[in-house]
Amino acid sequence: MSQGIVGQFHKLKAGSDADLLAMQCGDFYEFFDDDAECVAAELDLTTSTKSSGGESYPMAGVPVSELTPYLTALVERGYTVAVADQFEDGDDFYREITRRVTPGTLLETTDSDAQYLAAVVAPSDRAASEPSGYGLAFADITTGQFLVTEVDDADSAVAECYRFDPVELLPGPAVRTDDEFLEAVTDRSDSEVTLHTTDAFAPGRAAHAVTEQFGDETADSIGLDSDLAVRAAGAILAYVAETGVGVRQSMTRLQPYTADDHLTLDATTQRNLELVETMGGDGEGSLLATIDHTETSPGRRLLREWLTRPRRDRATLDRRLDSVAAVASAALSRQRLQETLDGAADLERLASRVASGSAGANELLSIRETLGLLPDIAAELTAGELADSPLPSVLDDIDRAAAADLRETLADAIVDDPPGTVTQGELFKRGYDDDLDELIERHESAKAWIDGLADRLKDEYDLTHVSVGRNKTDGYYVQVGQSEADAVPDSFSHVKTLKNSKRFVIDELAEREREILRLEEQRGDLEYELFEELRETVATQSALLQDVGRAIAELDVYCSLATHAAANGWCRPTLAEPGELDIEAGRHPVVEQTTEFVPNDLSLDRKRGFLLVTGPNMSGKSTYMRQAALITLLAQVGSFVPADSATVGVVDGIYTRVGALDELAQGRSTFMVEMQELSNILHSATEESLVILDEVGRGTATYDGISIAWAATEYIHNRIGCHCLIATHYHELTALASHLDRVGNVHVAVADDGNGGDDITFLRTVEEGATDRSYGIHVADLAGVPEPVVGRARDVLDKLRSEKAVEAKGSGDSEPTQAVFDLSAGEFRSDDGTQAASGVDDVGTNVVDADSGAANDTGSDRDPRIESVLTALQTTDIDETPPVELMAKVQQWQEQLTESDLPEH
Ligand code: ADP
């Protein structure tokens, strides 16, 4: 192993399980060897070479004062970085790893979103008689939020992970070998998986960590009776302690939650409904981005939390709705509140920074200012139009007297414009500390003595051109004009001659100078000590800061929801018992922003709770169904909803499945995934759920698909009995409405040209009954498929409709060869009704020898290549052909058509 400094580096690195090590060497943190190369590449640093132990190594360094942004950048790129600090021991130096920074323990994050560290525990042996289920803990060390729960199965655990979107995941011993689980979580979030020592997850040790942090009675008093959840929570505490980030003081509360309080939203549904990001992964265009008018980062975090974790309990929802309603109708109060909130800092985050000892004077000042907003906020809530709403109660949890005291303490302590560092003094106001005041006075009198020195010298020695100055090289000096420089007394010792003057030092001045330096150093030390004490006092008030921060966030969310509701004509939903959903003139909250939206009604109840939605492609089926899901969800967030009126029966879960072809084609889904998702819905949905299925069975052959959709419909209708909307292109399904009581048909209407053609206009209105036709050919026309193909497709369709059979066309110079495809038999037959001897080739693309025939039965004189494309088009089973193969075929057809002379039309 290498010797010298790099040897030390390697040794420290080997003892840490971090990806990179930053080791302090004097004024720099250095990375050596491979780490240097890696950091240089990631952060665009230049490397130099370090000789150590007789060998050369690459080295990259950052100044001590600039470590934080580099650390943040590295950790945000997914590295864990250990930091070794340098300590003095007499004349010797030694270095020790003081902390390890990981994605979940990064305090200096630049992202305002919550930053969850998650731990997931499963019983070690599922076959044994241990409890089943998963214990989950989610901690955001930047705000101190700490939630725990236990869920029944892996799917629910994945859904919770998706909902919290942790940046780092600590799998327990049994979970870390469960590749399927880990893949499911990491596929759907950007979590880094960290294998923390399994000891930390051991029941006894974890329980000890929890009681040590939150007190003896915690688990009992908060009703946390899940050993698995305690193990997850304990593992997080151990991990946070071990990384040395020092925020445990701000982790003031452990909040257990149960799935019963919340609406179940599985991971797929959260994604399909584009709650916080679009299917493409962008924040822009999501529901959150659309309705977010918050003024503060905590407000935005809370809105996100509410959207991803809608509630089921009516009391909470009514309270939220009353609050939004009150703020919505009090525009001026709302505006004033928002203006006040705009000045609020992120107290939850500041509490963590204070607890970890990384907050400076400016941060304490932000805390002071934000606490100072409370009286204004309280006055706005209690004095005016909002007084009778539940809004004033948002402040109930806050110890207002303690908040005022803390504000005052800070106001008495910190000056209004403190310096950026806390070691150089000038942080505290006069009157805060007697010793400090005395130091300051002595400092001032020493300064005053110096200020008066020039005049005294002038008097005493009868000089006119005398001044006293200070610079880095000479310290304090007396400067005397050239003409009088020789008249100075002997006690002046000459240090420098300038053009028109000479500089001297005198003993008394040197003594004062030493005194001033001593006082400045003492002042710096004392102020730093006082500052640490003050910061410690503030840290003991972490819970208070979190309460105030949370209240500000909540008010901000109400204002935001009210602002959006008022600006977009949303209405207050009436909450009802499960089994009812009645929406008048409902809209899709995101689509209505960019489109002249056509509102639609929807009415579901116990008698008619299942709708089959049909209509042409692109007519608005998905939008209609999603708006039903989103209106339900928004109502259970406590928000107004995009409709003229809405009665929403509170559901226990929303489940969606999108099997649309474009998802399949883009490789985002496979038939297997579709079926797994369907299976999950059929297992999980209850009578009180809302299920939205956008095309079931699309990923397989037609008959398979219909059969699955059919059976699923029956199962949901007969066994689950929940509200359900299914969009389908299998018109056969619409017949189910006459057999199953609760099933009805609706379709999205289009207007056609009245001549049976395919010139249609999308009306976007949803009407009773099933549509009787498919509009695929219209879409082909819109997409620019050449007219002969579209024309021929219409012919084929007409034939199909009338005869349930279609003849394949050939063309050429001689007699056409024909084969008729019998749809009921699913095969070709010859004209005499027997099965054709030749016909479909392996892939079923061509049925007739294109060179063998001349004019075909309709007397067409079309180019044989066109005819062969038409035939191939007509015989290709879209449902049976994998998307990629289908694309290749379309490309081939296009090429063939380009080569042929397309007739004028
Ligand atoms: P489908 O599911 O039937 O293929 P979509 O629901 O995806 O159709 O709708 C296609 C497009 O039509 C949407 O992107 C949207 O722009 C528009 N649209 C849908 N419903 C409406 C409506 N009610 N009013 C206005 N535009 C709508």
Short mmCIF file of C-alpha atoms in Angstrom, two decimals, residues 226-659:
data_model
loop_
_atom_site.label_atom_id
_atom_site.label_comp_id
_atom_site.label_asym_id
_atom_site.label_seq_id
_atom_site.Cartn_x
_atom_site.Cartn_y
_atom_site.Cartn_z
CA SER A 226 -45.71 -2.47 14.60
CA ASP A 227 -42.35 -4.04 15.33
CA LEU A 228 -41.52 -3.82 11.68
CA ALA A 229 -42.16 -0.07 11.59
CA VAL A 230 -40.07 0.41 14.74
CA ARG A 231 -37.24 -1.52 13.15
CA ALA A 232 -37.38 0.71 10.09
CA ALA A 233 -37.45 3.86 12.21
CA GLY A 234 -34.59 2.65 14.40
CA ALA A 235 -32.46 1.83 11.38
CA ILE A 236 -32.92 5.35 10.04
CA LEU A 237 -31.94 6.90 13.37
CA ALA A 238 -28.82 4.74 13.56
CA TYR A 239 -27.90 5.60 10.01
CA VAL A 240 -28.39 9.33 10.50
CA ALA A 241 -26.30 9.22 13.68
CA GLU A 242 -23.56 7.33 11.95
CA THR A 243 -23.27 9.72 9.05
CA GLY A 244 -22.50 12.44 11.58
CA VAL A 245 -24.85 14.99 10.10
CA GLY A 246 -26.01 15.93 13.59
CA VAL A 247 -29.65 16.68 13.01
CA ARG A 248 -31.16 14.34 15.54
CA GLN A 249 -32.21 17.27 17.65
CA SER A 250 -34.55 18.43 14.92
CA MET A 251 -36.18 15.02 14.65
CA THR A 252 -38.71 15.87 17.27
CA ARG A 253 -41.67 13.71 16.38
CA LEU A 254 -42.33 10.28 15.08
CA GLN A 255 -45.61 10.25 13.21
CA PRO A 256 -47.19 6.88 12.56
CA TYR A 257 -49.81 6.80 9.88
CA THR A 258 -52.04 4.05 8.63
CA ALA A 259 -53.27 3.36 5.18
CA ASP A 260 -56.83 3.72 6.50
CA ASP A 261 -56.43 7.48 6.84
CA HIS A 262 -55.46 7.79 3.24
CA LEU A 263 -56.79 6.96 -0.14
CA THR A 264 -54.94 4.08 -1.72
CA LEU A 265 -53.13 5.18 -4.84
CA ASP A 266 -50.94 2.48 -6.27
CA ALA A 267 -47.72 3.45 -8.00
CA THR A 268 -49.20 3.01 -11.49
CA THR A 269 -52.15 5.23 -10.68
CA GLN A 270 -49.96 7.98 -9.29
CA ARG A 271 -48.06 7.89 -12.53
CA ASN A 272 -51.07 7.60 -14.84
CA LEU A 273 -52.83 10.51 -13.24
CA GLU A 274 -49.69 12.61 -13.67
CA LEU A 275 -49.98 14.02 -10.17
CA VAL A 276 -46.49 15.39 -9.70
CA GLU A 277 -44.90 14.59 -13.02
CA THR A 278 -46.12 13.69 -16.46
CA MET A 279 -45.76 10.21 -17.92
CA GLY A 280 -42.75 11.62 -19.73
CA GLY A 281 -41.17 12.49 -16.38
CA ASP A 282 -41.56 16.30 -16.51
CA GLY A 283 -42.83 18.35 -13.60
CA GLU A 284 -44.32 20.83 -16.06
CA GLY A 285 -47.78 19.71 -17.17
CA SER A 286 -48.44 17.73 -14.00
CA LEU A 287 -51.43 18.38 -11.76
CA LEU A 288 -49.12 19.82 -9.11
CA ALA A 289 -47.50 22.30 -11.48
CA THR A 290 -50.93 23.31 -12.79
CA ILE A 291 -52.54 24.11 -9.47
CA ASP A 292 -49.49 25.32 -7.56
CA HIS A 293 -49.73 28.98 -6.56
CA THR A 294 -47.85 28.63 -3.30
CA GLU A 295 -45.57 31.38 -2.10
CA THR A 296 -43.16 29.28 -0.03
CA SER A 297 -41.16 26.10 -0.46
CA PRO A 298 -42.77 24.47 2.59
CA GLY A 299 -46.15 25.29 1.06
CA ARG A 300 -45.17 23.64 -2.16
CA ARG A 301 -43.87 20.57 -0.32
CA LEU A 302 -47.12 20.28 1.61
CA LEU A 303 -49.26 20.66 -1.51
CA ARG A 304 -47.28 17.85 -3.09
CA GLU A 305 -47.79 15.75 0.04
CA TRP A 306 -51.54 16.40 0.00
CA LEU A 307 -51.85 15.55 -3.68
CA THR A 308 -49.97 12.30 -3.36
CA ARG A 309 -51.63 11.34 -0.10
CA PRO A 310 -55.32 12.25 -0.35
CA ARG A 311 -57.42 11.51 2.73
CA ARG A 312 -60.46 9.48 3.53
CA ASP A 313 -61.62 10.96 6.79
CA ARG A 314 -64.48 13.33 6.30
CA ALA A 315 -63.65 15.51 9.30
CA THR A 316 -60.22 16.44 7.93
CA LEU A 317 -61.61 16.96 4.45
CA ASP A 318 -64.51 19.11 5.61
CA ARG A 319 -62.10 21.23 7.60
CA ARG A 320 -59.86 21.70 4.61
CA LEU A 321 -62.78 22.47 2.31
CA ASP A 322 -64.21 25.00 4.78
CA SER A 323 -60.80 26.65 4.88
CA VAL A 324 -60.39 26.78 1.11
CA ALA A 325 -63.94 28.08 0.76
CA ALA A 326 -63.30 30.82 3.28
CA VAL A 327 -60.07 31.94 1.63
CA ALA A 328 -61.61 31.65 -1.84
CA SER A 329 -64.36 34.08 -0.98
CA ALA A 330 -62.13 36.53 0.87
CA ALA A 331 -60.01 37.77 -2.00
CA LEU A 332 -58.47 40.72 -0.18
CA SER A 333 -57.58 38.77 2.92
CA ARG A 334 -56.11 36.11 0.72
CA GLN A 335 -53.99 38.60 -1.11
CA ARG A 336 -52.73 40.14 2.10
CA LEU A 337 -51.98 36.72 3.55
CA GLN A 338 -50.09 35.71 0.45
CA GLU A 339 -48.07 38.88 0.55
CA THR A 340 -47.16 38.17 4.16
CA LEU A 341 -46.35 34.53 3.47
CA ASP A 342 -44.13 35.58 0.61
CA GLY A 343 -41.67 36.87 3.21
CA ALA A 344 -41.59 33.60 5.15
CA ALA A 345 -38.45 31.50 5.24
CA ASP A 346 -38.41 27.71 5.29
CA LEU A 347 -38.54 27.23 9.06
CA GLU A 348 -38.61 23.44 8.95
CA ARG A 349 -35.37 23.41 7.01
CA LEU A 350 -33.85 26.13 9.16
CA ALA A 351 -34.67 24.09 12.26
CA SER A 352 -32.56 21.24 10.88
CA ARG A 353 -29.70 23.53 9.99
CA VAL A 354 -29.78 25.03 13.45
CA ALA A 355 -29.84 21.58 15.05
CA SER A 356 -26.91 20.39 12.99
CA GLY A 357 -24.90 23.49 13.88
CA SER A 358 -24.63 24.65 10.31
CA ALA A 359 -26.87 27.72 10.54
CA GLY A 360 -25.14 31.11 10.51
CA ALA A 361 -26.28 34.48 11.83
CA ASN A 362 -28.21 35.28 8.69
CA GLU A 363 -30.23 32.14 9.14
CA LEU A 364 -31.11 33.08 12.70
CA LEU A 365 -32.14 36.43 11.30
CA SER A 366 -34.49 34.68 8.83
CA ILE A 367 -35.99 32.75 11.71
CA ARG A 368 -36.50 36.00 13.60
CA GLU A 369 -38.17 37.64 10.64
CA THR A 370 -40.43 34.70 9.92
CA LEU A 371 -41.50 34.43 13.56
CA GLY A 372 -42.16 38.14 13.34
CA LEU A 373 -44.82 37.49 10.69
CA LEU A 374 -46.96 35.52 13.12
CA PRO A 375 -48.78 38.48 14.70
CA ASP A 376 -49.73 39.82 11.25
CA ILE A 377 -50.90 36.40 10.16
CA ALA A 378 -52.88 35.90 13.34
CA ALA A 379 -54.50 39.32 12.96
CA GLU A 380 -55.49 38.58 9.38
CA LEU A 381 -57.00 35.26 10.41
CA THR A 382 -58.89 36.42 13.44
CA ALA A 383 -59.91 39.98 12.73
CA GLY A 384 -61.64 39.86 9.37
CA GLU A 385 -63.66 37.71 7.06
CA LEU A 386 -61.75 34.58 7.98
CA ALA A 387 -62.53 34.71 11.67
CA ASP A 388 -65.44 32.27 11.49
CA SER A 389 -63.63 29.74 9.34
CA PRO A 390 -61.37 26.96 10.63
CA LEU A 391 -58.36 29.00 9.50
CA PRO A 392 -57.54 30.62 12.84
CA SER A 393 -57.25 27.11 14.29
CA VAL A 394 -54.27 26.44 12.04
CA LEU A 395 -52.29 28.43 14.59
CA ASP A 396 -53.67 26.44 17.53
CA ASP A 397 -50.73 24.08 17.78
CA ILE A 398 -48.27 26.91 18.00
CA ASP A 399 -47.01 28.10 21.36
CA ARG A 400 -47.34 31.73 20.36
CA ALA A 401 -45.81 33.07 23.57
CA ALA A 402 -42.74 30.88 23.07
CA ALA A 403 -42.55 32.03 19.46
CA ALA A 404 -42.70 35.67 20.53
CA ASP A 405 -40.02 35.06 23.19
CA LEU A 406 -37.74 33.38 20.73
CA ARG A 407 -38.25 36.17 18.26
CA GLU A 408 -37.43 38.71 20.89
CA THR A 409 -34.34 36.83 22.03
CA LEU A 410 -33.12 36.82 18.46
CA ALA A 411 -34.08 40.43 17.93
CA ASP A 412 -32.11 41.47 21.03
CA ALA A 413 -29.16 39.38 20.00
CA ILE A 414 -28.30 39.56 16.35
CA VAL A 415 -27.48 42.80 14.53
CA ASP A 416 -29.53 43.61 11.45
CA ASP A 417 -26.76 43.09 8.99
CA PRO A 418 -24.50 40.37 10.34
CA PRO A 419 -21.36 39.21 8.54
CA GLY A 420 -21.34 35.89 6.69
CA THR A 421 -18.95 34.20 9.11
CA VAL A 422 -19.61 33.54 12.75
CA THR A 423 -16.01 33.50 14.00
CA GLN A 424 -15.02 37.14 13.45
CA GLY A 425 -17.43 38.90 15.77
CA GLU A 426 -19.75 41.82 15.00
CA LEU A 427 -22.76 39.51 15.22
CA PHE A 428 -24.31 40.71 18.46
CA LYS A 429 -26.10 43.83 19.48
CA ARG A 430 -25.03 45.92 22.48
CA GLY A 431 -26.76 44.96 25.67
CA TYR A 432 -26.91 41.26 24.84
CA ASP A 433 -24.00 40.21 27.05
CA ASP A 434 -22.17 42.20 29.69
CA ASP A 435 -18.76 40.72 29.04
CA LEU A 436 -19.13 41.35 25.36
CA ASP A 437 -20.24 44.92 26.03
CA GLU A 438 -17.18 45.45 28.16
CA LEU A 439 -14.92 44.06 25.46
CA ILE A 440 -16.58 46.28 22.90
CA GLU A 441 -16.20 49.30 25.15
CA ARG A 442 -12.54 48.61 25.72
CA HIS A 443 -12.12 48.11 22.02
CA GLU A 444 -13.88 51.37 21.35
CA SER A 445 -11.90 53.29 23.88
CA ALA A 446 -8.66 51.90 22.47
CA LYS A 447 -9.87 52.96 19.05
CA ALA A 448 -10.88 56.36 20.38
CA TRP A 449 -7.46 56.77 21.93
CA ILE A 450 -5.94 56.09 18.54
CA ASP A 451 -8.40 58.41 16.80
CA GLY A 452 -7.41 61.21 19.13
CA LEU A 453 -3.71 60.48 18.95
CA ALA A 454 -2.89 62.67 15.96
CA ASP A 455 -4.37 65.76 17.62
CA ARG A 456 -2.61 65.05 20.87
CA LEU A 457 0.71 64.67 19.05
CA LYS A 458 0.12 67.89 17.19
CA ASP A 459 -0.44 69.76 20.44
CA GLU A 460 2.30 68.15 22.36
CA TYR A 461 5.02 68.49 19.76
CA ASP A 462 3.69 71.47 17.88
CA LEU A 463 3.31 69.66 14.61
CA THR A 464 0.79 70.37 11.87
CA HIS A 465 1.00 67.49 9.41
CA VAL A 466 0.37 64.41 11.51
CA SER A 467 -1.97 61.50 10.85
CA VAL A 468 -2.39 57.99 12.24
CA GLY A 469 -3.05 55.07 9.90
CA ARG A 470 -3.00 51.33 9.70
CA ASN A 471 -1.99 48.88 7.03
CA LYS A 472 -1.18 45.23 6.82
CA THR A 473 2.59 45.43 6.70
CA ASP A 474 3.26 48.25 9.13
CA GLY A 475 0.31 47.88 11.47
CA TYR A 476 -0.57 51.22 13.18
CA TYR A 477 1.82 54.04 12.38
CA VAL A 478 2.17 57.78 12.78
CA GLN A 479 2.78 59.67 9.56
CA VAL A 480 4.46 63.06 9.71
CA GLY A 481 4.89 65.52 6.82
CA GLN A 482 8.40 65.70 5.34
CA SER A 483 8.97 69.28 6.51
CA GLU A 484 8.40 68.34 10.15
CA ALA A 485 9.75 64.81 10.07
CA ASP A 486 13.05 65.77 11.66
CA ALA A 487 11.34 67.60 14.54
CA VAL A 488 9.77 64.46 16.01
CA PRO A 489 10.98 63.28 19.43
CA ASP A 490 13.38 60.36 19.82
CA SER A 491 10.63 58.10 21.05
CA PHE A 492 9.34 57.95 17.45
CA SER A 493 11.09 55.15 15.60
CA HIS A 494 11.25 55.52 11.88
CA VAL A 495 9.88 52.67 9.73
CA LYS A 496 9.43 54.04 6.24
CA THR A 497 10.10 57.10 4.11
CA LEU A 498 7.53 58.12 1.55
CA LYS A 499 7.64 60.88 -1.03
CA ASN A 500 6.28 63.68 1.15
CA SER A 501 6.25 62.11 4.56
CA LYS A 502 7.80 59.65 6.98
CA ARG A 503 6.22 56.90 8.98
CA PHE A 504 7.01 56.14 12.58
CA VAL A 505 5.89 53.77 15.25
CA ILE A 506 5.69 54.74 18.87
CA ASP A 507 5.55 52.42 21.86
CA GLU A 508 2.22 53.59 23.18
CA LEU A 509 0.64 53.12 19.80
CA ALA A 510 2.15 49.66 19.41
CA GLU A 511 0.80 48.77 22.80
CA ARG A 512 -2.69 49.94 21.89
CA GLU A 513 -2.42 48.03 18.69
CA ARG A 514 -1.62 44.84 20.56
CA GLU A 515 -4.53 45.56 22.87
CA ILE A 516 -6.89 46.09 19.95
CA LEU A 517 -5.80 42.85 18.31
CA ARG A 518 -6.19 41.02 21.58
CA LEU A 519 -9.62 42.51 22.11
CA GLU A 520 -10.66 41.67 18.57
CA GLU A 521 -9.58 38.10 19.03
CA GLN A 522 -11.34 37.88 22.37
CA ARG A 523 -14.41 39.42 20.87
CA GLY A 524 -14.39 36.93 17.99
CA ASP A 525 -14.04 34.04 20.42
CA LEU A 526 -16.64 35.33 22.82
CA GLU A 527 -19.14 36.08 20.08
CA TYR A 528 -18.62 32.66 18.57
CA GLU A 529 -19.23 31.12 21.97
CA LEU A 530 -22.32 33.24 22.47
CA PHE A 531 -23.48 32.41 19.00
CA GLU A 532 -23.14 28.70 19.60
CA GLU A 533 -25.08 29.07 22.84
CA LEU A 534 -27.77 31.04 21.07
CA ARG A 535 -27.93 28.53 18.24
CA GLU A 536 -28.22 25.77 20.81
CA THR A 537 -31.10 27.63 22.47
CA VAL A 538 -32.82 27.94 19.12
CA ALA A 539 -32.16 24.25 18.46
CA THR A 540 -34.04 23.32 21.61
CA GLN A 541 -37.01 25.07 20.00
CA SER A 542 -36.90 22.88 16.88
CA ALA A 543 -40.40 21.59 17.52
CA LEU A 544 -41.73 25.14 17.80
CA LEU A 545 -40.06 26.15 14.55
CA GLN A 546 -41.49 23.08 12.86
CA ASP A 547 -44.97 23.91 14.16
CA VAL A 548 -44.79 27.44 12.85
CA GLY A 549 -43.31 26.23 9.56
CA ARG A 550 -46.06 23.67 9.18
CA ALA A 551 -48.79 26.24 9.91
CA ILE A 552 -47.32 28.62 7.36
CA ALA A 553 -47.20 25.79 4.84
CA GLU A 554 -50.80 24.90 5.51
CA LEU A 555 -52.03 28.48 5.11
CA ASP A 556 -49.99 28.77 1.96
CA VAL A 557 -51.67 25.66 0.55
CA TYR A 558 -55.16 26.94 1.38
CA CYS A 559 -54.36 30.23 -0.33
CA SER A 560 -52.97 28.36 -3.31
CA LEU A 561 -55.99 26.08 -3.66
CA ALA A 562 -58.34 29.04 -3.26
CA THR A 563 -56.43 31.09 -5.83
CA HIS A 564 -56.67 28.33 -8.40
CA ALA A 565 -60.32 27.67 -7.65
CA ALA A 566 -61.22 31.36 -7.96
CA ALA A 567 -59.25 31.88 -11.15
CA ASN A 568 -60.65 28.81 -12.90
CA GLY A 569 -64.26 28.71 -11.75
CA TRP A 570 -63.88 25.56 -9.69
CA CYS A 571 -66.62 24.57 -7.27
CA ARG A 572 -66.66 23.22 -3.77
CA PRO A 573 -67.43 19.49 -3.90
CA THR A 574 -70.02 18.03 -1.60
CA LEU A 575 -68.62 14.98 0.10
CA ALA A 576 -70.90 11.99 0.34
CA GLU A 577 -70.94 8.34 1.32
CA PRO A 578 -69.14 5.93 -1.01
CA GLY A 579 -71.22 4.79 -3.94
CA GLU A 580 -72.08 8.20 -5.30
CA LEU A 581 -70.38 10.38 -7.85
CA ASP A 582 -72.30 13.13 -9.51
CA ILE A 583 -70.45 15.67 -11.58
CA GLU A 584 -72.05 18.46 -13.52
CA ALA A 585 -70.03 20.08 -16.26
CA GLY A 586 -66.80 18.46 -15.14
CA ARG A 587 -63.47 19.36 -16.71
CA HIS A 588 -59.99 17.96 -16.73
CA PRO A 589 -57.90 20.24 -14.48
CA VAL A 590 -54.80 20.17 -16.69
CA VAL A 591 -56.31 19.92 -20.18
CA GLU A 592 -58.69 22.83 -19.48
CA GLN A 593 -55.67 25.10 -19.12
CA THR A 594 -54.58 24.71 -22.72
CA THR A 595 -57.77 23.80 -24.58
CA GLU A 596 -61.20 25.23 -25.16
CA PHE A 597 -62.64 22.56 -22.96
CA VAL A 598 -66.05 20.99 -23.47
CA PRO A 599 -67.41 20.12 -20.02
CA ASN A 600 -69.17 16.82 -19.42
CA ASP A 601 -71.46 15.35 -16.79
CA LEU A 602 -70.99 12.06 -15.05
CA SER A 603 -73.33 10.31 -12.72
CA LEU A 604 -72.58 7.04 -10.97
CA ASP A 605 -74.46 5.48 -8.10
CA ARG A 606 -75.14 2.08 -6.61
CA LYS A 607 -77.61 1.27 -9.37
CA ARG A 608 -75.49 2.34 -12.28
CA GLY A 609 -71.90 2.44 -11.23
CA PHE A 610 -70.10 0.99 -14.20
CA LEU A 611 -69.73 2.71 -17.56
CA LEU A 612 -68.31 1.43 -20.80
CA VAL A 613 -66.95 4.44 -22.62
CA THR A 614 -66.68 4.13 -26.37
CA GLY A 615 -65.87 6.57 -29.13
CA PRO A 616 -63.30 7.16 -31.83
CA ASN A 617 -59.64 7.40 -31.06
CA MET A 618 -58.70 10.85 -29.82
CA SER A 619 -62.30 11.73 -29.14
CA GLY A 620 -61.73 12.28 -25.43
CA LYS A 621 -62.38 8.97 -23.66
CA SER A 622 -59.24 8.99 -21.54
CA THR A 623 -59.70 12.62 -20.70
CA TYR A 624 -63.27 11.98 -19.55
CA MET A 625 -62.27 9.08 -17.34
CA ARG A 626 -59.22 10.79 -15.90
CA GLN A 627 -61.23 13.86 -15.05
CA ALA A 628 -63.55 11.65 -13.00
CA ALA A 629 -60.54 10.25 -11.15
CA LEU A 630 -58.93 13.66 -10.68
CA ILE A 631 -62.11 15.33 -9.47
CA THR A 632 -62.52 12.54 -6.91
CA LEU A 633 -58.90 12.86 -5.90
CA LEU A 634 -58.98 16.65 -5.62
CA ALA A 635 -62.11 16.45 -3.48
CA GLN A 636 -60.23 14.10 -1.17
CA VAL A 637 -57.29 16.45 -1.04
CA GLY A 638 -59.71 19.04 0.29
CA SER A 639 -59.59 21.13 -2.86
CA PHE A 640 -62.29 22.64 -4.99
CA VAL A 641 -62.82 20.78 -8.25
CA PRO A 642 -63.14 21.69 -11.95
CA ALA A 643 -66.91 21.38 -12.36
CA ASP A 644 -70.08 23.40 -11.98
CA SER A 645 -71.12 21.11 -9.18
CA ALA A 646 -69.86 17.83 -7.80
CA THR A 647 -71.01 15.36 -5.21
CA VAL A 648 -68.19 13.01 -4.46
CA GLY A 649 -68.66 9.84 -2.45
CA VAL A 650 -65.43 9.38 -0.52
CA VAL A 651 -63.58 6.41 -1.99
CA ASP A 652 -60.96 4.23 -0.33
CA GLY A 653 -58.76 3.95 -3.37
CA ILE A 654 -58.36 4.99 -6.99
CA TYR A 655 -56.96 2.44 -9.36
CA THR A 656 -56.13 3.09 -12.97
CA ARG A 657 -54.70 1.05 -15.76
CA VAL A 658 -53.75 2.47 -19.12
CA GLY A 659 -53.32 -0.18 -21.78
#
